[in-house]
Each structure stands twice: as structure tokens, then as C-alpha cells.
Coordinates of C-alpha atoms in Angstrom, one line a residue:
Chain A
X846 CA 30.2 -76.6 16.1
X847 CA 30.0 -77.3 19.8
X848 CA 26.2 -77.1 19.7
X849 CA 26.1 -79.7 17.0
X850 CA 28.1 -82.1 19.1
X851 CA 25.8 -81.6 22.0
X852 CA 22.8 -82.4 19.8
X853 CA 24.4 -85.6 18.7
X854 CA 24.9 -86.7 22.2
X855 CA 21.3 -86.0 23.3
X856 CA 19.8 -87.4 20.2
X857 CA 18.3 -90.7 21.1
X858 CA 16.7 -91.2 24.5
X859 CA 16.5 -87.8 26.1
X860 CA 14.2 -86.2 23.6
X861 CA 11.6 -84.9 26.1
X862 CA 14.3 -83.6 28.3
X863 CA 15.8 -81.7 25.4
X864 CA 12.5 -80.1 24.4
X865 CA 11.7 -78.8 27.9
X866 CA 15.2 -77.5 28.2
X867 CA 15.0 -76.0 24.7
X868 CA 12.1 -73.8 25.7
X869 CA 13.7 -72.6 28.9
X870 CA 17.0 -72.1 27.0
X871 CA 15.3 -70.1 24.3
X872 CA 13.4 -67.9 26.8
X873 CA 16.6 -67.3 28.8
X874 CA 18.4 -66.3 25.6
X875 CA 15.7 -64.0 24.5
X876 CA 15.5 -62.3 27.9
X877 CA 19.3 -61.7 27.8
X878 CA 19.3 -60.3 24.3
X879 CA 16.4 -57.9 25.0
X880 CA 18.1 -56.7 28.1
X881 CA 21.3 -56.1 26.2
X882 CA 19.4 -54.2 23.6
X883 CA 17.9 -52.0 26.3
X884 CA 21.3 -51.5 27.8
X885 CA 22.7 -50.4 24.4
X886 CA 19.8 -48.0 23.9
X887 CA 20.3 -46.2 27.1
X888 CA 24.0 -45.7 26.6
X889 CA 24.7 -42.1 25.7
X890 CA 27.1 -41.2 22.9
X891 CA 30.0 -40.4 25.3
X892 CA 30.0 -43.9 26.8
X893 CA 29.7 -45.5 23.4
X894 CA 32.7 -43.7 22.1
X895 CA 34.6 -44.5 25.3
X896 CA 33.7 -48.2 25.0
X897 CA 34.8 -48.2 21.4
X898 CA 38.1 -46.8 22.4
X899 CA 38.7 -49.4 25.1
X900 CA 37.6 -52.2 22.8
X901 CA 39.9 -51.1 20.0
X902 CA 42.8 -50.9 22.4
X903 CA 42.0 -54.3 23.8
X904 CA 41.8 -55.8 20.3
X905 CA 45.1 -54.1 19.3
X906 CA 46.8 -55.5 22.3
X907 CA 45.4 -59.0 21.5
X908 CA 46.7 -58.7 17.9
X909 CA 50.1 -57.8 19.2
X910 CA 50.3 -60.6 21.7
X911 CA 49.0 -63.2 19.2
X912 CA 51.4 -62.1 16.5
X913 CA 54.3 -62.2 18.9
X914 CA 53.4 -65.7 19.9
X915 CA 53.1 -66.7 16.3
X916 CA 56.5 -65.2 15.5
X917 CA 58.0 -67.2 18.3
X918 CA 56.5 -70.4 17.1
X919 CA 57.6 -69.6 13.6
X920 CA 61.2 -69.2 14.6
X921 CA 61.4 -72.7 15.8
X922 CA 60.0 -74.5 12.8
X923 CA 61.8 -75.5 9.7
X924 CA 60.3 -74.6 6.3
X925 CA 63.3 -74.1 4.0
X926 CA 63.6 -77.7 3.0
X927 CA 60.2 -77.8 1.6
X928 CA 60.5 -74.8 -0.7
X929 CA 63.7 -76.1 -2.2
X930 CA 61.9 -79.3 -3.1
X931 CA 59.2 -77.3 -4.8
X932 CA 61.7 -75.5 -6.9
X933 CA 63.4 -78.6 -8.1
X934 CA 60.0 -79.9 -9.0
X935 CA 59.4 -76.8 -11.0
X936 CA 62.4 -77.2 -13.2
X937 CA 61.6 -80.9 -13.8
X938 CA 58.1 -79.9 -14.7
X939 CA 59.2 -77.5 -17.3
X940 CA 61.4 -80.0 -18.8
X941 CA 58.7 -82.7 -18.8
X942 CA 56.3 -80.4 -20.6
X943 CA 58.9 -79.3 -23.1
X944 CA 58.8 -75.7 -22.3
X945 CA 61.7 -73.7 -23.3
X946 CA 63.0 -70.6 -21.7
X947 CA 62.8 -67.8 -24.2
X948 CA 62.9 -64.1 -24.7
X949 CA 61.0 -62.4 -27.5
X950 CA 60.9 -58.8 -28.3
X951 CA 58.7 -57.0 -30.8
X952 CA 58.3 -53.4 -31.5
X953 CA 55.0 -51.8 -31.2
X954 CA 55.5 -48.2 -32.1
X955 CA 57.8 -45.4 -31.3
X956 CA 59.9 -46.5 -28.4
X957 CA 57.4 -49.0 -27.1
X958 CA 58.3 -52.6 -27.2
X959 CA 56.5 -55.8 -26.4
X960 CA 58.4 -58.5 -24.6
X961 CA 57.6 -62.1 -23.9
X962 CA 59.7 -64.0 -21.5
X963 CA 59.6 -67.5 -20.3
X964 CA 61.8 -68.5 -17.4
X965 CA 61.9 -71.2 -14.8
X966 CA 59.8 -70.5 -11.8
X967 CA 62.1 -70.0 -8.9
X968 CA 61.8 -67.9 -5.8
X969 CA 63.0 -64.4 -6.4
X970 CA 63.3 -64.7 -10.2
X971 CA 60.6 -62.3 -10.9
X972 CA 62.0 -59.6 -8.6
X973 CA 65.4 -60.1 -10.1
X974 CA 64.0 -59.6 -13.5
X975 CA 62.1 -56.5 -12.5
X976 CA 65.2 -55.1 -10.9
X977 CA 67.3 -55.8 -13.9
X978 CA 64.8 -54.2 -16.3
X979 CA 64.6 -51.2 -14.0
X980 CA 68.4 -50.8 -13.9
X981 CA 68.5 -50.7 -17.6
X982 CA 66.1 -47.9 -17.6
X983 CA 63.1 -49.8 -18.9
X984 CA 59.7 -49.0 -17.7
X985 CA 56.9 -51.5 -17.7
X986 CA 53.7 -50.1 -18.8
X987 CA 51.4 -53.1 -18.8
X988 CA 52.6 -56.4 -17.3
X989 CA 51.3 -59.8 -17.1
X990 CA 52.8 -62.8 -15.3
X991 CA 51.3 -66.2 -15.1
X992 CA 52.6 -69.5 -13.8
X993 CA 52.1 -72.8 -15.3
X994 CA 53.9 -76.1 -15.4
X995 CA 56.8 -74.8 -13.4
X996 CA 57.5 -71.8 -15.7
X997 CA 56.8 -68.1 -15.5
X998 CA 55.4 -66.6 -18.5
X999 CA 55.9 -62.8 -18.5
X1000 CA 54.5 -60.5 -21.1
X1001 CA 54.9 -56.8 -20.9
X1002 CA 54.7 -53.7 -22.9
X1003 CA 57.8 -51.7 -22.1
X1004 CA 59.2 -48.4 -22.8
X1005 CA 62.6 -46.9 -22.5
X1006 CA 62.7 -44.2 -19.9
X1007 CA 64.7 -41.6 -21.8
X1008 CA 62.8 -41.1 -25.0
X1009 CA 65.5 -41.3 -27.6
X1010 CA 63.9 -43.2 -30.4
X1011 CA 66.8 -45.3 -31.6
X1012 CA 66.9 -47.1 -28.4
X1013 CA 64.9 -50.0 -29.7
X1014 CA 67.9 -52.1 -30.5
X1015 CA 69.3 -51.5 -27.0
X1016 CA 65.9 -52.4 -25.6
X1017 CA 65.9 -55.7 -27.3
X1018 CA 69.3 -56.5 -26.1
X1019 CA 68.8 -55.2 -22.6
X1020 CA 65.6 -57.3 -22.3
X1021 CA 67.7 -60.4 -23.2
X1022 CA 70.5 -59.4 -20.9
X1023 CA 68.2 -58.9 -18.0
X1024 CA 66.8 -62.3 -18.4
X1025 CA 70.3 -63.7 -18.4
X1026 CA 71.0 -61.6 -15.4
X1027 CA 68.3 -63.5 -13.6
X1028 CA 70.1 -66.7 -14.1
Chain B
X631 CA 0.3 -17.8 -12.6
X632 CA 0.0 -15.5 -9.8
X633 CA 2.0 -15.5 -6.7
X634 CA 0.1 -14.9 -3.6
X635 CA 2.0 -13.8 -0.6
X636 CA 0.3 -13.7 2.7
X637 CA 1.3 -10.6 4.2
X638 CA 2.7 -9.3 1.1
X639 CA 2.1 -5.7 1.1
X640 CA 4.7 -4.0 -1.1
X641 CA 4.6 -0.9 0.8
X642 CA 4.9 -2.7 4.1
X643 CA 7.8 -4.7 2.7
X644 CA 9.8 -1.6 2.0
X645 CA 9.4 -0.4 5.5
X646 CA 9.9 -3.5 7.5
X647 CA 12.2 -5.5 5.4
X648 CA 11.5 -9.0 4.4
X649 CA 12.0 -10.8 7.6
X650 CA 8.5 -10.6 8.8
X651 CA 6.8 -12.1 5.9
X652 CA 7.7 -15.5 4.8
X653 CA 5.9 -17.3 2.1
X654 CA 5.0 -20.8 2.9
X655 CA 7.3 -23.6 2.1
X656 CA 5.5 -26.3 0.3
X657 CA 7.2 -29.3 -0.8
X658 CA 5.8 -31.1 -3.7
X659 CA 7.2 -33.5 -6.2
X660 CA 8.4 -32.1 -9.4
X661 CA 5.6 -33.7 -11.4
X662 CA 3.0 -32.3 -9.1
X663 CA 4.7 -29.0 -9.5
X664 CA 4.5 -29.1 -13.2
X665 CA 0.9 -30.0 -13.0
X666 CA 0.2 -27.1 -10.7
X667 CA 2.1 -24.7 -12.9
X668 CA 0.2 -25.7 -16.0
X669 CA -3.1 -25.7 -14.1
X670 CA -2.6 -22.2 -12.8
X671 CA -1.4 -20.9 -16.1
X672 CA -4.9 -21.2 -17.4
X673 CA -6.5 -19.3 -14.6
X674 CA -6.3 -15.6 -14.3
X675 CA -6.8 -15.5 -10.7
X676 CA -6.1 -18.4 -8.5
X677 CA -6.1 -18.9 -4.9
X678 CA -4.5 -21.8 -3.3
X679 CA -6.6 -22.8 -0.5
X680 CA -4.9 -23.7 2.7
X681 CA -6.3 -27.2 2.6
X682 CA -4.4 -28.0 -0.5
X683 CA -1.2 -27.4 1.2
X684 CA 0.5 -29.8 3.4
X685 CA 0.8 -29.2 7.1
X686 CA 3.3 -26.7 8.2
X687 CA 5.4 -29.3 9.8
X688 CA 5.7 -31.6 6.9
X689 CA 9.3 -31.6 6.1
X690 CA 10.9 -32.2 2.8
X691 CA 12.6 -35.5 2.6
X692 CA 13.9 -35.9 -0.9
X693 CA 16.9 -34.4 -2.6
X694 CA 16.4 -31.4 -4.7
X695 CA 12.7 -31.1 -4.2
X696 CA 11.5 -28.4 -6.3
X697 CA 9.7 -26.1 -4.1
X698 CA 6.9 -23.8 -5.1
X699 CA 6.5 -20.9 -3.0
X700 CA 3.0 -20.1 -2.4
X701 CA 1.8 -18.0 0.3
X702 CA -1.4 -17.7 2.0
X703 CA -3.2 -14.5 2.2
X704 CA -4.9 -13.9 5.4
X705 CA -5.1 -10.3 4.5
X706 CA -6.7 -10.9 1.2
X707 CA -4.1 -9.4 -0.8
X708 CA -3.6 -10.7 -4.3
X709 CA -0.5 -9.7 -5.9
X710 CA 0.7 -10.5 -9.3
X711 CA 4.0 -12.0 -8.9
X712 CA 5.9 -14.5 -10.8
X713 CA 5.9 -17.9 -9.4
X714 CA 9.2 -18.8 -8.0
X715 CA 10.9 -22.1 -8.2
X716 CA 13.1 -22.6 -5.3
X717 CA 15.4 -25.5 -5.1
X718 CA 16.1 -26.8 -1.7
X719 CA 19.5 -28.2 -1.7
X720 CA 18.9 -30.7 0.9
X721 CA 20.7 -33.2 3.0
X722 CA 24.3 -33.4 3.9
X723 CA 26.3 -34.5 1.0
X724 CA 28.7 -32.0 2.1
X725 CA 27.4 -31.2 5.5
X726 CA 28.1 -27.6 4.8
X727 CA 25.7 -24.7 4.9
X728 CA 22.9 -25.0 2.5
X729 CA 21.0 -22.5 0.7
X730 CA 17.5 -22.7 1.7
X731 CA 16.3 -20.4 -0.9
X732 CA 18.0 -19.5 -4.0
X733 CA 17.5 -16.0 -4.8
X734 CA 14.3 -15.7 -6.7
X735 CA 15.7 -13.4 -9.2
X736 CA 17.8 -16.2 -10.5
X737 CA 14.9 -17.9 -11.9
X738 CA 13.6 -14.9 -13.7
X739 CA 14.6 -16.3 -17.0
X740 CA 12.8 -19.4 -16.5
X741 CA 10.0 -20.7 -18.5
X742 CA 7.2 -18.6 -17.1
X743 CA 5.6 -16.5 -19.8
X744 CA 4.3 -14.0 -17.4
X745 CA 6.1 -10.8 -17.0
X746 CA 7.3 -9.7 -13.6
X747 CA 5.4 -6.7 -12.6
X748 CA 7.7 -5.2 -10.1
X749 CA 11.3 -6.2 -10.0
X750 CA 11.8 -4.1 -6.9
X751 CA 9.5 -6.4 -5.1
X752 CA 11.5 -9.4 -6.2
X753 CA 14.5 -7.8 -4.8
X754 CA 12.8 -7.5 -1.6
X755 CA 12.0 -11.1 -1.7
X756 CA 15.6 -11.9 -1.1
X757 CA 14.9 -14.5 1.4
X758 CA 17.1 -15.0 4.3
X759 CA 19.6 -17.9 4.1
X760 CA 20.2 -20.1 6.9
X761 CA 23.1 -22.3 7.3
X762 CA 22.3 -25.5 9.0
X763 CA 23.9 -28.7 9.7
X764 CA 21.9 -31.4 8.3
X765 CA 21.8 -34.6 10.3
X766 CA 22.6 -37.5 8.0
X767 CA 19.7 -39.5 9.2
X768 CA 17.0 -36.9 8.7
X769 CA 13.9 -38.2 7.2
X770 CA 11.5 -36.5 9.4
X771 CA 13.8 -33.7 10.5
X772 CA 14.7 -31.6 7.6
X773 CA 16.6 -28.4 7.1
X774 CA 13.7 -26.4 8.2
X775 CA 15.1 -23.5 10.0
X776 CA 12.1 -21.5 10.9
X777 CA 8.5 -21.7 11.2
X778 CA 6.9 -20.1 8.2
X779 CA 3.6 -19.7 9.9
X780 CA 5.0 -17.8 12.8
X781 CA 3.8 -14.5 11.5
X782 CA 0.4 -15.9 11.3
X783 CA 0.2 -16.1 15.0
X784 CA -0.5 -19.7 15.1
X785 CA 0.0 -21.6 18.3
X786 CA 3.6 -22.3 19.3
X787 CA 4.9 -25.5 18.0
X788 CA 4.7 -28.5 20.3
X789 CA 7.5 -29.2 22.6
X790 CA 8.5 -32.4 20.9
X791 CA 8.9 -30.7 17.5
X792 CA 10.9 -28.0 19.1
X793 CA 13.2 -30.4 20.8
X794 CA 13.7 -32.1 17.5
X795 CA 14.6 -28.8 15.9
X796 CA 17.0 -27.9 18.7
X797 CA 19.9 -30.0 17.3
X798 CA 19.8 -27.7 14.3
X799 CA 22.1 -25.2 15.6
X800 CA 23.5 -22.4 13.5
X801 CA 26.9 -23.0 11.9
X802 CA 29.2 -21.7 14.7
X803 CA 28.1 -24.5 16.9
X804 CA 29.9 -27.1 14.9
X805 CA 31.3 -29.0 17.9
X806 CA 27.9 -29.8 19.1
X807 CA 26.0 -31.5 16.4
X808 CA 26.5 -35.2 16.5
X809 CA 25.9 -36.1 12.9
X810 CA 24.7 -39.5 12.1
X811 CA 23.6 -40.2 15.6
X812 CA 20.9 -42.9 15.9
X813 CA 17.4 -42.1 16.6
X814 CA 17.9 -43.2 20.2
X815 CA 20.0 -40.1 20.9
X816 CA 17.3 -37.7 20.5
X817 CA 16.0 -38.7 23.8
X818 CA 19.3 -37.6 25.2
X819 CA 19.3 -34.3 23.5
X820 CA 15.9 -33.5 24.8
X821 CA 16.9 -34.2 28.3
X822 CA 20.0 -32.2 28.1
X823 CA 18.2 -29.3 26.7
X824 CA 15.3 -29.1 29.1
X825 CA 17.8 -28.5 31.7
X826 CA 20.0 -26.0 30.1
X827 CA 18.0 -24.1 27.6
X828 CA 16.6 -20.9 28.8
X829 CA 15.7 -19.3 25.6
X830 CA 15.2 -20.3 22.0
X831 CA 13.9 -17.6 19.8
X832 CA 14.1 -16.0 16.5
X833 CA 15.8 -12.8 15.7
X834 CA 15.3 -10.7 12.7
X835 CA 16.9 -12.3 9.7
X836 CA 15.6 -15.7 10.7
X837 CA 18.8 -16.7 12.5
X838 CA 18.6 -18.7 15.6
X839 CA 19.8 -17.2 18.8
X840 CA 22.5 -19.0 20.7
X841 CA 21.3 -21.3 23.3
X842 CA 22.2 -20.4 26.7
X843 CA 24.3 -23.2 28.0
X844 CA 25.7 -23.8 31.3
X845 CA 29.2 -24.7 31.9
X846 CA 28.4 -28.4 32.5
X847 CA 27.0 -28.5 29.0
X848 CA 30.1 -27.0 27.6
X849 CA 32.2 -29.3 29.6
X850 CA 30.3 -32.3 28.4
X851 CA 30.8 -31.1 24.8
X852 CA 34.5 -30.6 25.3
X853 CA 34.8 -34.1 26.8
X854 CA 32.9 -35.6 23.9
X855 CA 35.0 -33.9 21.3
X856 CA 38.2 -35.0 23.1
X857 CA 36.9 -38.6 23.1
X858 CA 36.3 -38.3 19.4
X859 CA 39.8 -37.2 18.9
X860 CA 41.1 -40.1 20.9
X861 CA 39.1 -42.4 18.7
X862 CA 40.5 -40.8 15.7
X863 CA 44.0 -41.3 16.9
X864 CA 43.5 -45.0 17.1
X865 CA 42.2 -45.5 13.7
X866 CA 44.8 -46.1 11.0
X867 CA 44.6 -43.6 8.1
X868 CA 41.5 -41.6 9.1
X869 CA 40.5 -39.9 5.9
X870 CA 38.0 -37.3 6.8
X871 CA 37.8 -35.4 10.0
X872 CA 34.1 -35.2 10.5
X873 CA 32.6 -37.2 13.3
X874 CA 30.4 -39.4 11.2
X875 CA 33.2 -40.7 9.1
X876 CA 35.4 -41.2 12.2
X877 CA 32.7 -43.4 13.7
X878 CA 32.4 -45.2 10.4
X879 CA 36.1 -45.8 10.1
X880 CA 36.1 -47.0 13.7
X881 CA 33.5 -49.5 12.9
X882 CA 35.5 -50.8 9.9
X883 CA 38.6 -50.9 12.0
X884 CA 37.0 -52.9 14.8
X885 CA 35.7 -55.4 12.3
X886 CA 39.2 -55.6 10.7
X887 CA 40.8 -56.2 14.1
X888 CA 38.3 -58.9 14.9
X889 CA 39.1 -60.6 11.6
X890 CA 42.8 -60.3 12.3
X891 CA 42.4 -61.7 15.8
X892 CA 40.5 -64.7 14.5
X893 CA 43.0 -65.2 11.8
X894 CA 45.9 -65.2 14.2
X895 CA 44.1 -67.6 16.5
X896 CA 43.6 -69.9 13.7
X897 CA 47.2 -69.7 12.6
X898 CA 48.4 -70.3 16.1
X899 CA 46.3 -73.3 16.4
X900 CA 47.5 -74.7 13.1
X901 CA 51.0 -74.1 14.1
X902 CA 50.5 -75.9 17.4
X903 CA 49.0 -78.9 15.5
X904 CA 51.9 -78.8 13.1
X905 CA 54.4 -78.9 16.0
X906 CA 52.6 -81.7 17.7
X907 CA 52.5 -83.7 14.5
X908 CA 56.2 -83.1 14.0
X909 CA 56.9 -84.2 17.5
X910 CA 54.8 -87.3 17.0
X911 CA 56.6 -88.1 13.9
X912 CA 60.0 -87.6 15.5
X913 CA 59.0 -89.8 18.4
X914 CA 57.8 -92.4 16.0
X915 CA 61.0 -92.2 14.0
X916 CA 63.1 -92.7 17.1
X917 CA 61.0 -95.7 18.1
X918 CA 61.1 -97.4 14.8
X919 CA 64.6 -97.0 13.5
X920 CA 65.1 -98.0 9.9
X921 CA 61.6 -97.5 8.8
X922 CA 60.8 -95.1 6.0
X923 CA 60.4 -91.5 7.0
X924 CA 57.3 -91.1 5.0
X925 CA 55.3 -93.8 6.8
X926 CA 52.0 -92.4 7.8
X927 CA 51.7 -91.9 11.5
X928 CA 48.4 -92.1 13.1
X929 CA 47.9 -88.6 14.3
X930 CA 45.2 -88.2 17.0
X931 CA 45.1 -84.5 16.4
X932 CA 43.8 -84.9 12.9
X933 CA 40.3 -85.4 14.0
X934 CA 40.0 -82.1 15.8
X935 CA 42.0 -80.2 13.2
X936 CA 40.3 -77.0 12.5
X937 CA 38.0 -77.5 9.6
X938 CA 37.2 -73.8 9.3
X939 CA 38.5 -72.2 6.2
X940 CA 40.9 -69.5 6.9
X941 CA 39.7 -66.3 5.4
X942 CA 40.4 -62.7 6.0
X943 CA 40.8 -59.4 4.3
X944 CA 42.3 -56.1 5.1
X945 CA 42.3 -52.8 3.4
X946 CA 44.9 -50.2 4.0
X947 CA 45.3 -46.8 2.6
X948 CA 48.1 -44.4 2.7
X949 CA 48.6 -41.1 1.0
X950 CA 49.5 -42.5 -2.3
X951 CA 48.7 -46.1 -2.1
X952 CA 45.8 -48.4 -1.6
X953 CA 46.2 -52.0 -0.7
X954 CA 43.6 -54.7 -0.5
X955 CA 44.7 -58.1 0.8
X956 CA 42.4 -61.1 0.8
X957 CA 43.3 -64.5 2.0
X958 CA 41.4 -67.6 1.5
X959 CA 43.0 -70.7 2.8
X960 CA 46.6 -70.4 1.6
X961 CA 46.0 -68.1 -1.4
X962 CA 46.5 -64.4 -1.1
X963 CA 45.2 -61.9 -3.5
X964 CA 46.7 -58.4 -3.3
X965 CA 45.3 -55.5 -5.1
X966 CA 47.5 -52.5 -5.3
X967 CA 46.7 -49.0 -6.6
X968 CA 49.2 -46.3 -6.5
X969 CA 48.9 -42.7 -7.2
X970 CA 52.1 -42.0 -9.0
X971 CA 54.1 -43.9 -11.5
X972 CA 56.9 -45.4 -9.7
X973 CA 58.7 -48.6 -10.3
X974 CA 56.3 -50.3 -8.0
X975 CA 56.7 -53.8 -9.4
X976 CA 60.3 -53.9 -8.3
X977 CA 59.6 -53.0 -4.8
X978 CA 56.4 -55.1 -4.4
X979 CA 58.0 -58.2 -5.8
X980 CA 60.8 -57.8 -3.3
X981 CA 58.4 -57.4 -0.5
X982 CA 56.5 -60.5 -1.6
X983 CA 59.6 -62.5 -1.6
X984 CA 60.4 -61.3 1.9
X985 CA 56.9 -62.3 3.0
X986 CA 57.4 -65.8 1.7
X987 CA 54.7 -65.4 -0.9
X988 CA 54.8 -67.5 -4.0
X989 CA 53.8 -65.6 -7.1
X990 CA 51.2 -67.2 -9.2
X991 CA 49.8 -64.4 -11.3
X992 CA 50.4 -60.8 -11.7
X993 CA 48.5 -58.4 -13.9
X994 CA 48.3 -54.7 -14.2
X995 CA 49.9 -51.6 -15.5
X996 CA 49.7 -47.8 -15.8
X997 CA 46.4 -46.2 -15.9
X998 CA 46.5 -42.5 -16.2
X999 CA 48.3 -41.2 -13.1
X1000 CA 48.0 -44.5 -11.3
X1001 CA 49.4 -47.9 -11.6
X1002 CA 47.2 -50.7 -10.6
X1003 CA 48.2 -54.3 -10.0
X1004 CA 46.6 -57.5 -9.0
X1005 CA 48.8 -60.2 -7.4
X1006 CA 47.7 -63.8 -6.9
X1007 CA 50.1 -65.5 -4.6
X1008 CA 50.3 -68.6 -2.5
X1009 CA 51.5 -68.8 1.0
X1010 CA 54.4 -71.1 1.3
X1011 CA 54.0 -74.1 3.4
X1012 CA 54.7 -73.5 7.0
X1013 CA 54.7 -69.8 6.8
X1014 CA 52.3 -68.1 9.1
X1015 CA 52.0 -64.8 7.6
X1016 CA 48.7 -63.0 8.1
X1017 CA 46.7 -60.5 6.3
X1018 CA 47.4 -57.3 8.1
X1019 CA 51.1 -58.1 8.1
X1020 CA 51.1 -58.4 4.4
X1021 CA 49.1 -55.2 4.0
X1022 CA 51.3 -53.3 6.3
X1023 CA 54.4 -54.5 4.7
X1024 CA 53.3 -53.6 1.2
X1025 CA 52.2 -50.1 2.3
X1026 CA 55.5 -49.6 4.1
X1027 CA 57.5 -50.6 1.1
X1028 CA 55.5 -48.3 -1.1
X1029 CA 55.7 -45.4 1.2
X1030 CA 59.4 -45.9 1.6
X1031 CA 59.9 -45.9 -2.2
X1032 CA 57.9 -42.7 -2.4
X1033 CA 60.0 -41.1 0.2
X1034 CA 63.1 -42.1 -1.5
X1035 CA 62.0 -40.8 -4.9

């Protein structure tokens, strides 16, 4: 990017100057790169490994310092107001598009059930739902979540963990319950 | 098809053992081999002229080259032996010792219609096996362990070839071989060895003798291996312990660190701009009381705002979990594969909440012994989370849940 700006500056009148300079620049750069190549070729494996170690340590230190700095900067800024605003928008969105929250359960076979859940998209809703299902002893086999128009659509194939077969009814209810738990 | 073996005198074989006489190793492609086989099948007596064979120092370069053992006969012996197919298991997939010759007797039931005249002879043709370490970059240096023509009293091999062969030490010298070294290193090997080598020879059984090495050489080797260990310490999750993969992992790790550094620099810069903009806005607000907050403020920083797209990706592995985090601008894609079936969704969704990531899409489920998930998330405004932080956090959460289970 910097080189581009330099070109822009020299564009009009100093054309000849630029071409002479370009040649010498290019020659200088080539000389440097060939010398560097030679340097690298004469390094023996011990020094290469050593250099790698020092470089890695240097980079790690840099990452540490940068992340600390970032952390410090983060602490002083305010984000929370914005996320709340997003959430309010989500609920409004859902209403605007006429999407209803719902829970639907269907049996597939044995003790496997299929569940479809639509809930408002809010921060932490999904984790609450997952936790609730987990607490009821439900295991999610295949899960899909997608977001649209301020709503979460979750479909999943679930199974009760202890394999008693007449748990289907309980599954249905627990799926419902867990969704209500999220609210 | 007849097998000709150079010095192959059955009586002599019994006396001396098989070490002295080695049939030539000829590497031909499988197709050529077929052709040769069928060609020779029609002849009752065939002699393979030396000219038809490649040079003694042509090395096999492909995998599983079917080798036909043909031997020259300087002593004009023609023996009827079954042609042997020898497979040269070549090139370090496993880096372990390779069988140079499969025992000829194994191929006895092969397609050849010709009867084996003397099974005892075949027993004697139990060729010596050498364990070698194959350099991973060998194209012109193969797992040739000995000079098949040595018994023919040819001239000794040229120094260069010898020096090239020197890195092929027998198995006990594991700490020496620097697998995967670039071609540039051979220079170094040669120099080191001219100083320290006093004798390289061949004993009976085709095994190489140990090189006589001085203490400086040993010291150097110890230093080098300790450096490799130090390098290994720095790398997160080194999977294999052989030197080539340590170097490979180091390369990947350095690239990853560079990416992280760039990402962090970019984030810091954005944060600084953000702060400046906020300060400008506040200043403006103070100056113009009563005006709407949302009035656009001319921000001089906007022009030089970093136009580069933020992108980074990190991969992390732990014992039971693999995480792949990719960030483009403010969207994060996390791919998670876990070895065991745990309630990973619960933990991961918690972790994502803590990281201020906004779930857009999740897909995945149980596959065999694994569960695999893909998360598409968005970074919330103002959050400055970065790729390796996400990856580390997810791995940490997963490992914790495994430990608890």
C-alpha cells in the first residue's frame, strides 16, 4: 500500500527520475535477496533449529504482549448497550414476520424422537436449551440450528439416554419443558 | 527363465555362505519386468548381457519397484534357477527398517511354470537384510545398502557417491540421521565426515561397520538432538516424535504465530480507531449540546482506516479434540471434532457465549465414535476476540469436560 502511494506522488513529472531509480532499486533488491539466499544455504542445521527456537519465542512474546494490550483496551470500552439493542430488534423482527415460537416432537423409531423448536434469538438461549435437554437426560444425535428473522430454528434427532422404551411421552414433555425453561 | 548368478557356484555357496555373492540389483518398471519375463520364457538359455542392465549406481526411485534379480556371470556359470521377484519396499512411509529383499522362497508359488531345481540353493539365497533409514527426500539416494558389484572387484566407488551413502547409517544410529534435510545439507555431512571418518567398510552379512567418530562429533550430535527437543517443547501438541514432523510442526506453528500477530495488530489498530472516534464524538457532543447524538461526525481517521480484511485461521489438536477456527472479517467458523461422545454442545455453546460470539448456524452430530460440529458465528460489535483465543478456549472447555467425565 505504501508503494502505491509513492507511485501516485511521482507520477507526473519525475518519470525519468523514477526509471533510473527503478533500475538501481531493482538491482539493489536482487543483490540483497541473492545474498540472503546464500546466507541461508550456508547455515547448518544446528543454527537453523536455534534460529527457529528464538524466532518462535520472540513471536510468542509478541502475541502475549499484544493480547495483553488488547485486553486492557477492551476493558475500557463499552459494548453491552449495543448487544441489548440487537436483541430487542430480534424480538421485533420475529413479530414482524409472524414467526411463532413453537415446539414440535415426532417419533422416529424406538426411543428416537425428532424435535423442532423455534425460539427467539437471544444471547445464551441456545446454551440454556442445551443444558435443559441435557439435564433431562436427552441426548442429541444430529442437530441443526439456523438463524433467521430474529428467530432460532433448531431441529434435532434426540434420544433418551437410558433406553427404556416407553420414555417417548416423557421425551415429548421434557422437550417442551426445556424450551419453557429457556424462557 | 533361467536365473544366472554371477559367482553362483552351489558348492562354493555351501562353504562360504551367501555373503560373498550378491546378485545384481536391477530396477525395472513392472511392465518391463513382465516383458522380460515373457521374453525369457521362450528361450531355453538366456544370458543377460551387462549392457542391458543399468549402471550399478542407478538407484530405484519409485515405490514398490518390482525387482528382478539377475546376476552376471563372470565365471560363466549358468545355473537353472527360478527367477525371483523381489519387492523393494522403499521410502520412508514409516521410516523403519525396510526389507531389502524378501526371502526368495516366498515367491516360490508365483506364476513361474518352471520348477525349482534345487530348493537347497534357494535356501542359501537368503539374502541379507539391511535396516536403513531412508531419507525422505531421496530421489537419487535410495536404500541401497551395499555395492552389489563389490565382489566383482570393480574400482571403488567415487568419493562423492560414498559420501552420499554415508548418511545411511545402520539402525542403531538413529540420533544421527537428519531426515528430511534439504539437499544443501549434504555438503555439511561430507565435510563432517572427511574429518572424522576413519573407516567405512563392509563386514560379512553386509552390515555397515560403525563409523569411528570423535568426541566432537558425538558432542555435536547431542547438541543437535537437545535443540530438537527444545523445539519440540515450544510447539503446541506435537503429534509425532520424529525430527521431520517436529520441523514440520514448527513451520506450521511459526506461520500460525505470524497470523496471530498480524491479527492482533489489526485488532489493536481498530480498537484505537474506535476509541478515537468515540472521543471525537464525545468532544463533539460536549461542544454542541442539544444536537442529536446520531449526527454524523467528520472523522479524520476514517480515511486511513485499515482497509485490509481481517482473516486468520488456527488449528488446534488435543488428545480427544480437534478444533479449526477461521475468521473472516467478523464471522467466525468453528469446526469441532471430538473423539468421544460427550455432551459437547452444552459446553461449547457456553464457551461461545463467554467469548461473546453470536450463533448463526450450527450443524453436526454423532458420527461413529466421534461427534463433529460446525459453528458459524459472528463476533459481536466491539469485541476483540481473536482466533487463537477462541481455539484455545474451546479446547480448554472440551478437555475440562473430558477430565470431569
